[in-house]
Coordinates of C-alpha atoms in Angstrom, one line a residue:
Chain A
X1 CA 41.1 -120.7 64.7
X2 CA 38.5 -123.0 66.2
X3 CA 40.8 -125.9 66.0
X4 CA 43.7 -123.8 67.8
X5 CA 41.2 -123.1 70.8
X6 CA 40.0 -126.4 71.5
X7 CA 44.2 -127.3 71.4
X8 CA 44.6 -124.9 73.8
X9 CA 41.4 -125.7 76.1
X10 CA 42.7 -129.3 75.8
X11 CA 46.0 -128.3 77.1
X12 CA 44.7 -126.3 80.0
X13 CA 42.5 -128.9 80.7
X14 CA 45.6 -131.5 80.9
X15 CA 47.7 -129.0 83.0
X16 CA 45.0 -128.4 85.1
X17 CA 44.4 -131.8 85.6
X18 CA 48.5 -132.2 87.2
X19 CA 50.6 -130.6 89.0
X20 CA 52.0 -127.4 86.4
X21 CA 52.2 -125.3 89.2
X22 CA 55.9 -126.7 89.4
X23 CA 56.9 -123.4 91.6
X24 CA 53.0 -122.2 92.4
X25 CA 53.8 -122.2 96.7
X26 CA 51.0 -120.2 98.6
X27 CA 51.0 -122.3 101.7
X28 CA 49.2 -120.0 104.1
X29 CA 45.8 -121.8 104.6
X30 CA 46.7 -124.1 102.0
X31 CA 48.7 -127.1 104.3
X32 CA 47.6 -130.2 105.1
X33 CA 46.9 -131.4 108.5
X34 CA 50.1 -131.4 110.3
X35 CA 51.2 -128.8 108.8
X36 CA 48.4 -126.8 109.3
X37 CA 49.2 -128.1 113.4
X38 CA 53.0 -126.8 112.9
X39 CA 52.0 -124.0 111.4
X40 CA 49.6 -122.8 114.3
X41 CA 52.0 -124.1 116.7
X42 CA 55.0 -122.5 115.3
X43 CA 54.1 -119.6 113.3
X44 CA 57.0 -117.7 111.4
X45 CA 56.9 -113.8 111.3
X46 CA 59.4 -112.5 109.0
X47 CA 59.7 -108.7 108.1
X48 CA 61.9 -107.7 105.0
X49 CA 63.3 -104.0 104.9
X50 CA 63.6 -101.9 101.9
X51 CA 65.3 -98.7 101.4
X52 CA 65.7 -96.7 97.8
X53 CA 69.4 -98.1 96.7
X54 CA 69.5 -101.0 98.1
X55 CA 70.1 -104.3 96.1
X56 CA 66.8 -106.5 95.3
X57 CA 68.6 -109.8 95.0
X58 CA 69.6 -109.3 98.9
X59 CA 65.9 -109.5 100.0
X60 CA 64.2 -111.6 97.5
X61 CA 66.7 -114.7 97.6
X62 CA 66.2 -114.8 101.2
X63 CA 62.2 -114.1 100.2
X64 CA 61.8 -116.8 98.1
X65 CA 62.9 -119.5 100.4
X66 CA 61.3 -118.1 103.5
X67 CA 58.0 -118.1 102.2
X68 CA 57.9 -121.9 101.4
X69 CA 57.9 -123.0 105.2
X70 CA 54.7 -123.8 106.3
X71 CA 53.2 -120.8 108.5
X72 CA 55.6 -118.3 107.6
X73 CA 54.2 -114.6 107.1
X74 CA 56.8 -112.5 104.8
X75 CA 56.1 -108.9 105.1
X76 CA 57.9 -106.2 103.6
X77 CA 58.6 -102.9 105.4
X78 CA 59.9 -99.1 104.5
X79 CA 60.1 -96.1 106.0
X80 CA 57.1 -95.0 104.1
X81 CA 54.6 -98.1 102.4
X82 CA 54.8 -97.7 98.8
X83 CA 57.1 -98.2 95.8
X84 CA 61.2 -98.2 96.8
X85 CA 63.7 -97.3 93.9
X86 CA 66.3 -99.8 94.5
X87 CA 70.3 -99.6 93.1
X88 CA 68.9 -100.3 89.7
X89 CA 66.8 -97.1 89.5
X90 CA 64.1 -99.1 88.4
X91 CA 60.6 -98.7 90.4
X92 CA 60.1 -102.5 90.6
X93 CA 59.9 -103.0 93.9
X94 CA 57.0 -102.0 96.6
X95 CA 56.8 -102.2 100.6
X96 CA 52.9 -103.1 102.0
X97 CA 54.3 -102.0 105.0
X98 CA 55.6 -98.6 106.8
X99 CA 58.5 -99.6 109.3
X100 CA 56.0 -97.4 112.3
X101 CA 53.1 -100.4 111.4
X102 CA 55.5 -103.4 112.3
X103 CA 56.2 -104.0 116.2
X104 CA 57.7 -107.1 116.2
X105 CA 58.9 -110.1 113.6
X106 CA 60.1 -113.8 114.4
X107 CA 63.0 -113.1 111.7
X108 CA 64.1 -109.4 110.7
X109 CA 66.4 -109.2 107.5
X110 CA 68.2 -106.3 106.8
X111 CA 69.1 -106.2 102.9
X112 CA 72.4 -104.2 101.4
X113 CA 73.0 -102.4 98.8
X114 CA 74.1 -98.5 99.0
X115 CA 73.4 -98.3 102.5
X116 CA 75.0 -95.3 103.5
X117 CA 71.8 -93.1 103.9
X118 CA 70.7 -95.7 106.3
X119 CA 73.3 -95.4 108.7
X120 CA 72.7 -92.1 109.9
X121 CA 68.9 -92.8 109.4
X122 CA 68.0 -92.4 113.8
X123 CA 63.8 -93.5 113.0
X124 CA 65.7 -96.6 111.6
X125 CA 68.1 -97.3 113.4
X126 CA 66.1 -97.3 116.0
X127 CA 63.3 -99.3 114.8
X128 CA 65.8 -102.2 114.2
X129 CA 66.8 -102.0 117.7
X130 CA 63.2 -102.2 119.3
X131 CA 62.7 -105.0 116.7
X132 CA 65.7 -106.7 117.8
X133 CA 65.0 -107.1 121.4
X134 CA 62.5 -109.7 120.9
X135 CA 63.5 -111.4 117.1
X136 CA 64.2 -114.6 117.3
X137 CA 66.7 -113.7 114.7
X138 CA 68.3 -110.7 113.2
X139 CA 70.1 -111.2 110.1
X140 CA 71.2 -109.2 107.0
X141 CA 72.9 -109.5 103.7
X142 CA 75.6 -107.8 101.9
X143 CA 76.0 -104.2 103.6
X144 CA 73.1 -104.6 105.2
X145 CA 75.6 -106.0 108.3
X146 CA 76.8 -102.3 108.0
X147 CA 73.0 -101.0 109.2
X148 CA 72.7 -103.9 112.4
X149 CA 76.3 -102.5 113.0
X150 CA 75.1 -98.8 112.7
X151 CA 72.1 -99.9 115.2
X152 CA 74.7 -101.3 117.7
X153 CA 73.9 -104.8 117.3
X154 CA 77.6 -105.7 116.2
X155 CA 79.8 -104.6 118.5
X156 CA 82.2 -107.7 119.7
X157 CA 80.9 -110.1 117.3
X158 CA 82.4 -111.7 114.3
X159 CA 80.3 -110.5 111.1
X160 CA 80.5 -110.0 107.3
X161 CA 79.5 -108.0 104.4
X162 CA 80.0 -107.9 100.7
X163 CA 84.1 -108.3 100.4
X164 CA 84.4 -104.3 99.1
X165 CA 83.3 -103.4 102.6
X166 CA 84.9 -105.7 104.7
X167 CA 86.7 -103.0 106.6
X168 CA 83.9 -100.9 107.2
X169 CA 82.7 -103.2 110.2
X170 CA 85.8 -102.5 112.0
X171 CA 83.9 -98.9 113.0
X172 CA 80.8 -100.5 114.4
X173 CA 83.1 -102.7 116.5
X174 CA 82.7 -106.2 114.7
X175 CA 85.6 -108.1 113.9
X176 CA 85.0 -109.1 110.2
X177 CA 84.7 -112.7 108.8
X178 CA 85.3 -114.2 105.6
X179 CA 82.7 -116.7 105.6
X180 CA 80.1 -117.2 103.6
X181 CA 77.2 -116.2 106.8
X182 CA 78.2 -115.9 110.5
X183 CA 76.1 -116.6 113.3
X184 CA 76.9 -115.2 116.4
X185 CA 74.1 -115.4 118.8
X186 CA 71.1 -114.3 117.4
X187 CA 72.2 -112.4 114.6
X188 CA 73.1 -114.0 111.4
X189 CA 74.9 -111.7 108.4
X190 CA 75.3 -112.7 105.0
X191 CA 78.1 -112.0 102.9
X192 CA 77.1 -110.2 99.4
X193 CA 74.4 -110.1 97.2
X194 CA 73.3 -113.7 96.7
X195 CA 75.0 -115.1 100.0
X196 CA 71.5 -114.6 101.8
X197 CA 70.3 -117.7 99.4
X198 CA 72.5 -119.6 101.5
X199 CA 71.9 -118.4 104.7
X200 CA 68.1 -117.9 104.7
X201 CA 68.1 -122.2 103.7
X202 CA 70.2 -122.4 106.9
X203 CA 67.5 -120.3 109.0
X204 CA 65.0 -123.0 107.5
X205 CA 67.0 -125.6 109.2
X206 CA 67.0 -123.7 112.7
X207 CA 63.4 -122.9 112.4
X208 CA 62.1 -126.2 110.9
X209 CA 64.6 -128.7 110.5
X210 CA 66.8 -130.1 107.6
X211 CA 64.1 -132.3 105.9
X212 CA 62.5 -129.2 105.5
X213 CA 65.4 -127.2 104.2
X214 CA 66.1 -129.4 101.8
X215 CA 62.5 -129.8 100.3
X216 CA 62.8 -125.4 100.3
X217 CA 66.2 -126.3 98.4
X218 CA 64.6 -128.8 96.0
X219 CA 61.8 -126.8 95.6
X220 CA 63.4 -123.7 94.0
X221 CA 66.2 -126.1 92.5
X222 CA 69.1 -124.4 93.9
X223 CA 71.9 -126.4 92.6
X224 CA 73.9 -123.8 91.8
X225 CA 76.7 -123.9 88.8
X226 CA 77.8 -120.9 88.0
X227 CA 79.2 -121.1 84.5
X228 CA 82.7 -119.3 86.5
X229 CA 84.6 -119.7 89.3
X230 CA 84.7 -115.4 90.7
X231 CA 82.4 -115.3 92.7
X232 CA 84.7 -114.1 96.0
X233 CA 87.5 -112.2 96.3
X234 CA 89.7 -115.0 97.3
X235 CA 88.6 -116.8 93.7
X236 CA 88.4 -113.8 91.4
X237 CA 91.5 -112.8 89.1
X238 CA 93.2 -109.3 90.0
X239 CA 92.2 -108.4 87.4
X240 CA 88.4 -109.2 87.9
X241 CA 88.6 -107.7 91.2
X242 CA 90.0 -103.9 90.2
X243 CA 87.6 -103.7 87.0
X244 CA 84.9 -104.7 89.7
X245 CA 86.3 -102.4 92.3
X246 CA 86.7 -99.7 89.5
X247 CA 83.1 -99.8 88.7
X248 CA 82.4 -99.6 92.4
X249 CA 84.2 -96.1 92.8
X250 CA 83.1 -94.7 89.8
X251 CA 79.5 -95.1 90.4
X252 CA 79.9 -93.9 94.2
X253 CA 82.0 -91.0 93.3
X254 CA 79.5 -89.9 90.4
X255 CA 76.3 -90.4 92.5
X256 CA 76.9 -87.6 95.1
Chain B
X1 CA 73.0 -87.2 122.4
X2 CA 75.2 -84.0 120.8
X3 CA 78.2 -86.5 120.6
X4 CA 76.0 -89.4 119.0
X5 CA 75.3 -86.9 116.5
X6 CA 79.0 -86.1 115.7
X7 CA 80.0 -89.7 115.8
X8 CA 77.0 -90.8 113.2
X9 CA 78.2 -87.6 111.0
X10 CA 82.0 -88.6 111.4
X11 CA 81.2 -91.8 110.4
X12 CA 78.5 -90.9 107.4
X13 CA 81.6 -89.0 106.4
X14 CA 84.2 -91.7 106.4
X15 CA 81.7 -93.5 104.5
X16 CA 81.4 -91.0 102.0
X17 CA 84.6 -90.6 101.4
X18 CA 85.3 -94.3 100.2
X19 CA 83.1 -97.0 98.2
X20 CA 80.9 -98.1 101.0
X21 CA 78.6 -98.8 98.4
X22 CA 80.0 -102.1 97.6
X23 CA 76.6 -103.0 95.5
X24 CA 76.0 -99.5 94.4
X25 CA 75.8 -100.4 91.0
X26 CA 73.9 -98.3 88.3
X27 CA 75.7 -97.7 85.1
X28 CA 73.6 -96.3 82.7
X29 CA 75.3 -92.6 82.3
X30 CA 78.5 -93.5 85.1
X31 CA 80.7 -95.6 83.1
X32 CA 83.9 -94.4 82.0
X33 CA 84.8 -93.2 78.6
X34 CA 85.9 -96.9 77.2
X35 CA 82.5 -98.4 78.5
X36 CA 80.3 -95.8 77.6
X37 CA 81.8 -96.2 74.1
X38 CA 80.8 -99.8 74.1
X39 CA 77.6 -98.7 75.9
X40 CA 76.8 -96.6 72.9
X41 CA 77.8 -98.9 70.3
X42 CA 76.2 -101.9 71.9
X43 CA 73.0 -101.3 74.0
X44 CA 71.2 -104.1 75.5
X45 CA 67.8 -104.2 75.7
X46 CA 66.3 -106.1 78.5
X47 CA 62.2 -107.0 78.7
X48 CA 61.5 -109.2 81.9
X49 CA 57.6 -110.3 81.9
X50 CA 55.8 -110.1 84.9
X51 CA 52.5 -112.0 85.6
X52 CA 50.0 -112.9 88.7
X53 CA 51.1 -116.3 90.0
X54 CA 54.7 -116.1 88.7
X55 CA 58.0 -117.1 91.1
X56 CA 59.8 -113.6 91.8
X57 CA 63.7 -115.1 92.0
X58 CA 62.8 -116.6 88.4
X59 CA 63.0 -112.8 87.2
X60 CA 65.0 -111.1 90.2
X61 CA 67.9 -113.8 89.2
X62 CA 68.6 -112.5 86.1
X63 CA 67.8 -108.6 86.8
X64 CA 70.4 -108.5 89.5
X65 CA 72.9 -109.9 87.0
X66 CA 71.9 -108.0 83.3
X67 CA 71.7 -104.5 85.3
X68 CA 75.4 -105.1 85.9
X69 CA 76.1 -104.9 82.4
X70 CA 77.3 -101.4 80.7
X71 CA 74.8 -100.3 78.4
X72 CA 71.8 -102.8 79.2
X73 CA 68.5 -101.4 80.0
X74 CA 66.3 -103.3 82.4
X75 CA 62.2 -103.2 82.1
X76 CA 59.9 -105.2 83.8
X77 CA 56.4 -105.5 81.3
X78 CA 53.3 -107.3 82.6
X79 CA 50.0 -107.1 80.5
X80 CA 48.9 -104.2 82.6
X81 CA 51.7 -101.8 84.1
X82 CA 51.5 -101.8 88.2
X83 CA 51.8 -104.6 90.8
X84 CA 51.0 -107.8 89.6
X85 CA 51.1 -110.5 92.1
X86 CA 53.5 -113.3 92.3
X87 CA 52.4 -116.6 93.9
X88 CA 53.7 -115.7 97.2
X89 CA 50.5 -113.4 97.6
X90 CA 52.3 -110.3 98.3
X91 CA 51.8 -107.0 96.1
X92 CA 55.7 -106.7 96.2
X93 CA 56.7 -106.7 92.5
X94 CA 55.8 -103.7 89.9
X95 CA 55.5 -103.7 86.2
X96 CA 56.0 -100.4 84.7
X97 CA 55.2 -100.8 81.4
X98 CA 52.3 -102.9 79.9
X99 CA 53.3 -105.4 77.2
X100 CA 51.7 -103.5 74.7
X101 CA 53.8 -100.2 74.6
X102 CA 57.0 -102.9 74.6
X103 CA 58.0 -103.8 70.8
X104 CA 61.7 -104.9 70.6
X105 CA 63.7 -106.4 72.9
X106 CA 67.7 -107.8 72.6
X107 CA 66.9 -110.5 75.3
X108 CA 63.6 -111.2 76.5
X109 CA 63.1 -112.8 79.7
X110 CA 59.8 -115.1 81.0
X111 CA 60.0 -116.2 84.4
X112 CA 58.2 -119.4 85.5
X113 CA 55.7 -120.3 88.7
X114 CA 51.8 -121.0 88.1
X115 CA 52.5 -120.6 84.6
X116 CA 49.0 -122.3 83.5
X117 CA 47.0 -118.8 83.0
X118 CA 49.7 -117.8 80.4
X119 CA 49.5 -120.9 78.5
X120 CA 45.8 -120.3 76.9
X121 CA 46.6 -115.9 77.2
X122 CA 46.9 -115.2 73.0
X123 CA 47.5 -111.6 73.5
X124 CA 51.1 -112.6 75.9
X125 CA 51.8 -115.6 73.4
X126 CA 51.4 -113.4 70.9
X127 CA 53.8 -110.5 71.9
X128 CA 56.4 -113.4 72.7
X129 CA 56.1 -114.6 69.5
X130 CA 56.4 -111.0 67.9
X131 CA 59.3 -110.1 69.9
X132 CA 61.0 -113.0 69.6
X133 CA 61.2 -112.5 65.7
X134 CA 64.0 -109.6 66.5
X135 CA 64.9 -110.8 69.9
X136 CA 68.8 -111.5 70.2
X137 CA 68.1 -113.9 72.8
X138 CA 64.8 -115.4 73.6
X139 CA 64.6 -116.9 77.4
X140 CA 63.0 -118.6 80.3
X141 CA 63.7 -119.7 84.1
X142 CA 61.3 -122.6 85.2
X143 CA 58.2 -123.1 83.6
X144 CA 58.7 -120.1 81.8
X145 CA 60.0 -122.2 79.4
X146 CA 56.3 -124.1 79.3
X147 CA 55.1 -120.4 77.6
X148 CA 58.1 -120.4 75.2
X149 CA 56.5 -123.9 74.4
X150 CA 53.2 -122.6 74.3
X151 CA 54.1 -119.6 71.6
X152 CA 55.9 -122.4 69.6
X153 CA 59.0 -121.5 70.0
X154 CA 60.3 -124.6 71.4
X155 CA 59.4 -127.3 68.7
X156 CA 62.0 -129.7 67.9
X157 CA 64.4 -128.0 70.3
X158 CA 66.0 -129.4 73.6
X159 CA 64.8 -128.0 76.3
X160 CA 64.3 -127.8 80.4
X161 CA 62.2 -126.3 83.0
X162 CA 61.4 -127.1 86.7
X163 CA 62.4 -130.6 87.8
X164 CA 58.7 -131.2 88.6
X165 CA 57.2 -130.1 85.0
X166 CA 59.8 -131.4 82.3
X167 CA 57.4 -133.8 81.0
X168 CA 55.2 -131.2 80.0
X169 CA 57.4 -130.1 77.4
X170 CA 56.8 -132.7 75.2
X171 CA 53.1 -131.4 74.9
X172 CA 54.6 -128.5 72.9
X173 CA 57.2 -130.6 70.6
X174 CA 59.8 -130.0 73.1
X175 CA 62.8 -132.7 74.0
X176 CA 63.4 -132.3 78.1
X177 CA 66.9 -132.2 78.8
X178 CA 68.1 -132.5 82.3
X179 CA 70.5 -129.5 82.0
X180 CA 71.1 -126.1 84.5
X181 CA 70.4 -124.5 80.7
X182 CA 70.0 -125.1 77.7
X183 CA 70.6 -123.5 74.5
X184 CA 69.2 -124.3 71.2
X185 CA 69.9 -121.2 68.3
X186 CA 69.0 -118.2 69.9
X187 CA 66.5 -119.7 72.6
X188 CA 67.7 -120.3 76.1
X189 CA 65.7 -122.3 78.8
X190 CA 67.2 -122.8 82.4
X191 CA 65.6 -125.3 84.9
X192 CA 63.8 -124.3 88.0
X193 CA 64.0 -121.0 89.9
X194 CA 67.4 -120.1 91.2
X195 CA 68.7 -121.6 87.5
X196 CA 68.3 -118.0 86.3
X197 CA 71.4 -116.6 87.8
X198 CA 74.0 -119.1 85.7
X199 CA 72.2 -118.4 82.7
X200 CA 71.9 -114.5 83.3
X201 CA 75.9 -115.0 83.5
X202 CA 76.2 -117.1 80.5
X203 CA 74.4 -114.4 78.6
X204 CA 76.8 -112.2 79.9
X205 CA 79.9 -113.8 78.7
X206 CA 77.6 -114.0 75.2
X207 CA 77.2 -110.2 75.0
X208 CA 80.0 -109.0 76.5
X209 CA 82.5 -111.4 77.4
X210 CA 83.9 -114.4 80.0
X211 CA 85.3 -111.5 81.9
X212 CA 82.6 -109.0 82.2
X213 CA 80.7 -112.2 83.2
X214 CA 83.4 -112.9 85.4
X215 CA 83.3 -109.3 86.9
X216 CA 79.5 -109.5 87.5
X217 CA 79.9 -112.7 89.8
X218 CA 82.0 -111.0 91.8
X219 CA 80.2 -107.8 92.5
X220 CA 77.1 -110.5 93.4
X221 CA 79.7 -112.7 95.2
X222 CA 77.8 -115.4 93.2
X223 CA 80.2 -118.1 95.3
X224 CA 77.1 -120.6 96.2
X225 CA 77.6 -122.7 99.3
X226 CA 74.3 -124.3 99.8
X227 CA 74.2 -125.9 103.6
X228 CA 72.8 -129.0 101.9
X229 CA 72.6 -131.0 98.8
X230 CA 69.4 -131.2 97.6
X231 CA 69.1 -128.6 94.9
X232 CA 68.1 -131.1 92.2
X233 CA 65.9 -134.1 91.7
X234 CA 69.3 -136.5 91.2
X235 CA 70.5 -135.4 94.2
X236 CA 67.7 -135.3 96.5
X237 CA 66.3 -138.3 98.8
X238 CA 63.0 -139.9 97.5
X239 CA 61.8 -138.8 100.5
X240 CA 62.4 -135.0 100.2
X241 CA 60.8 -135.1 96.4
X242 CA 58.2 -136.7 97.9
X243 CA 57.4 -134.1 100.2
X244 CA 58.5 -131.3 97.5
X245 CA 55.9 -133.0 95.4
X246 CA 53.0 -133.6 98.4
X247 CA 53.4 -129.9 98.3
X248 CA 53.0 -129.0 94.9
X249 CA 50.1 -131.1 94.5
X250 CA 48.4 -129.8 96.9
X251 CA 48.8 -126.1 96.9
X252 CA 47.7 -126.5 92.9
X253 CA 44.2 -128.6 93.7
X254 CA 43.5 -126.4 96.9
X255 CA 43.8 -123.0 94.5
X256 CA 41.4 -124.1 92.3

């Protein structure tokens, strides 16, 4: 047993000594000079919200490249602060934050999921609003375009969603768009699930520049190759599409 | 303010009465009759381990993909149940059950990030080791695979991990491969952080088939479009690993 310690105290000893921390980013107070300058000059206030039944992947891709630039502060929000119960069920996920104790945020993501409660949801609907008036960007994922278009913040622009609800942002007054994220203006949406990956490393590169973007990119090795090719509904078999569409209406029609 | 109401309700109806929930997705209990067959007769049994320090998309990668799948059971287990704290900082992530009340598991899952305390923690290399003994499917994201090494699980076996750790994996008998994943018997590694989601797939298609893996993608819309091309250390400029590295380096000597 001896023997095995000292193995192991030699291997910490030898991580220690380089860089294990492949993924180990904390850069708040931890920057080097210019940095440090960029980060004081330019900080980046960026407020996640979570609702129970929403999707998790929708904020924490987006998460996990935001909080790699240099001075940005990632706070997530709910109505009440505390644990959320996201699509899964699952209590996995908390909010530091009630939505009443954040004023203002640089960046405001609004993830998807089953969103539907949210939409006649007037406290937070209206919170997005206030918010809104002075983001520098408002932006969602998945359905979450379906809340910013509850809010009011679609109306006359070109948006998107997850492809099952395409349709839906016809009633808020957006003209849907099958691209990947849309800009228009200030407000960025993301198609589903994993589409805010793509669009948060493009709100890198307004923020901070490519260079930047690309280190975020490197750093969390997104080189994506998805072992199939149905990951949209222009890609996906028929076939693929009405078992996932089948799925979808079953779980909605079972839930309520 | 009367006809806001009616329109929010009209709408909240609409809503209602199709599959707005396009992400809705929680089938334990919803499926039909020939899923919840298969469900019965083939439950998967998911453990994700949580720790302080670790990268959150390592584990919400593959959660957002296995809780797709009819009949798995998602938990999250960290050696005490309750928030740990990823290396972001943020109390955002729960566990909630401790290691100790979990004994089997089909697949079990260890993210990566600051992976160093887990490397010299007996009790966590322990459980891995225990568990992996009945474990369908033994697997890490990033340096997760740097624990899988440390239980001795990886000896002799190919292997990968975050672009910026692979040589480490020789310390534990490991040959690095430059792979999205790798699979060696019943042990799967993936390379850095966003990695996860392919693999989560391809263990999809191994438990249940190309096209319930196929079927998953598309409810993610797992169709990666990356604005750049930078997502691995082949196809980044010297200059961005340089600066990826810079970073590394000195969040890890600043921490401790």
């Amino acid at each position: 047993m001896k023997s095995k310690t000292r193995l192991h105290t030699t291997r910490r000893s030898f991580l220690k000594s380089a860089s294990i921390a492949a993924t180990g980013i904390n850069l708040a107070g931890h920057t080097h000079a210019d940095e440090r300058e960029e980060e004081m000059n330019n900080p980046l206030n960026v407020v996640i919200y979570l609702y129970n039944r929403m999707t998790v992947l929708d904020a924490i891709g987006p998460y996990e490249v935001l909080r790699c630039v240099p001075g940005a502060q990632v706070r997530f929000a709910a109505k009440k602060a505390g644990l959320v119960q996201p699509d899964s069920g699952l209590h996995m996920l908390n909010a530091e934050y009630a939505i009443a104790d954040i004023t203002a945020a640089d960046i405001l993501l609004i993830p998807g999921g089953d969103a539907t409660a949210q939409l006649g949801d007037r406290e937070v609907l209206q919170w997005i609003r206030t918010l809104h008036e002075k983001t520098k960007w408002t932006t969602s994922v998945c359905t979450g375009s379906l809340i910013l278009g509850a809010a009011g913040l679609l109306k006359g622009a070109q948006a998107t969603t997850h492809w099952n609800a395409t349709n839906f942002l016809k009633m808020f007054g957006a003209e849907p768009v099958n691209k990947r994220f849309v800009r228009q203006g200030k407000v960025i949406t993301a198609a589903g699930v994993s589409a805010g990956i793509d669009m948060a490393l493009s709100l890198v590169a307004l923020e901070r520049g490519e260079e930047m973007a690309q280190t975020v990119q490197l750093l969390i090795e997104y080189d994506p190759q998805p072992p199939f090719n149905s990951g949209s509904h222009s890609k996906a078999s028929q076939a693929t599409i009405e078992k996932a569409k089948k799925i979808l209406r079953e779980v909605y029609s079972q839930k309520r």
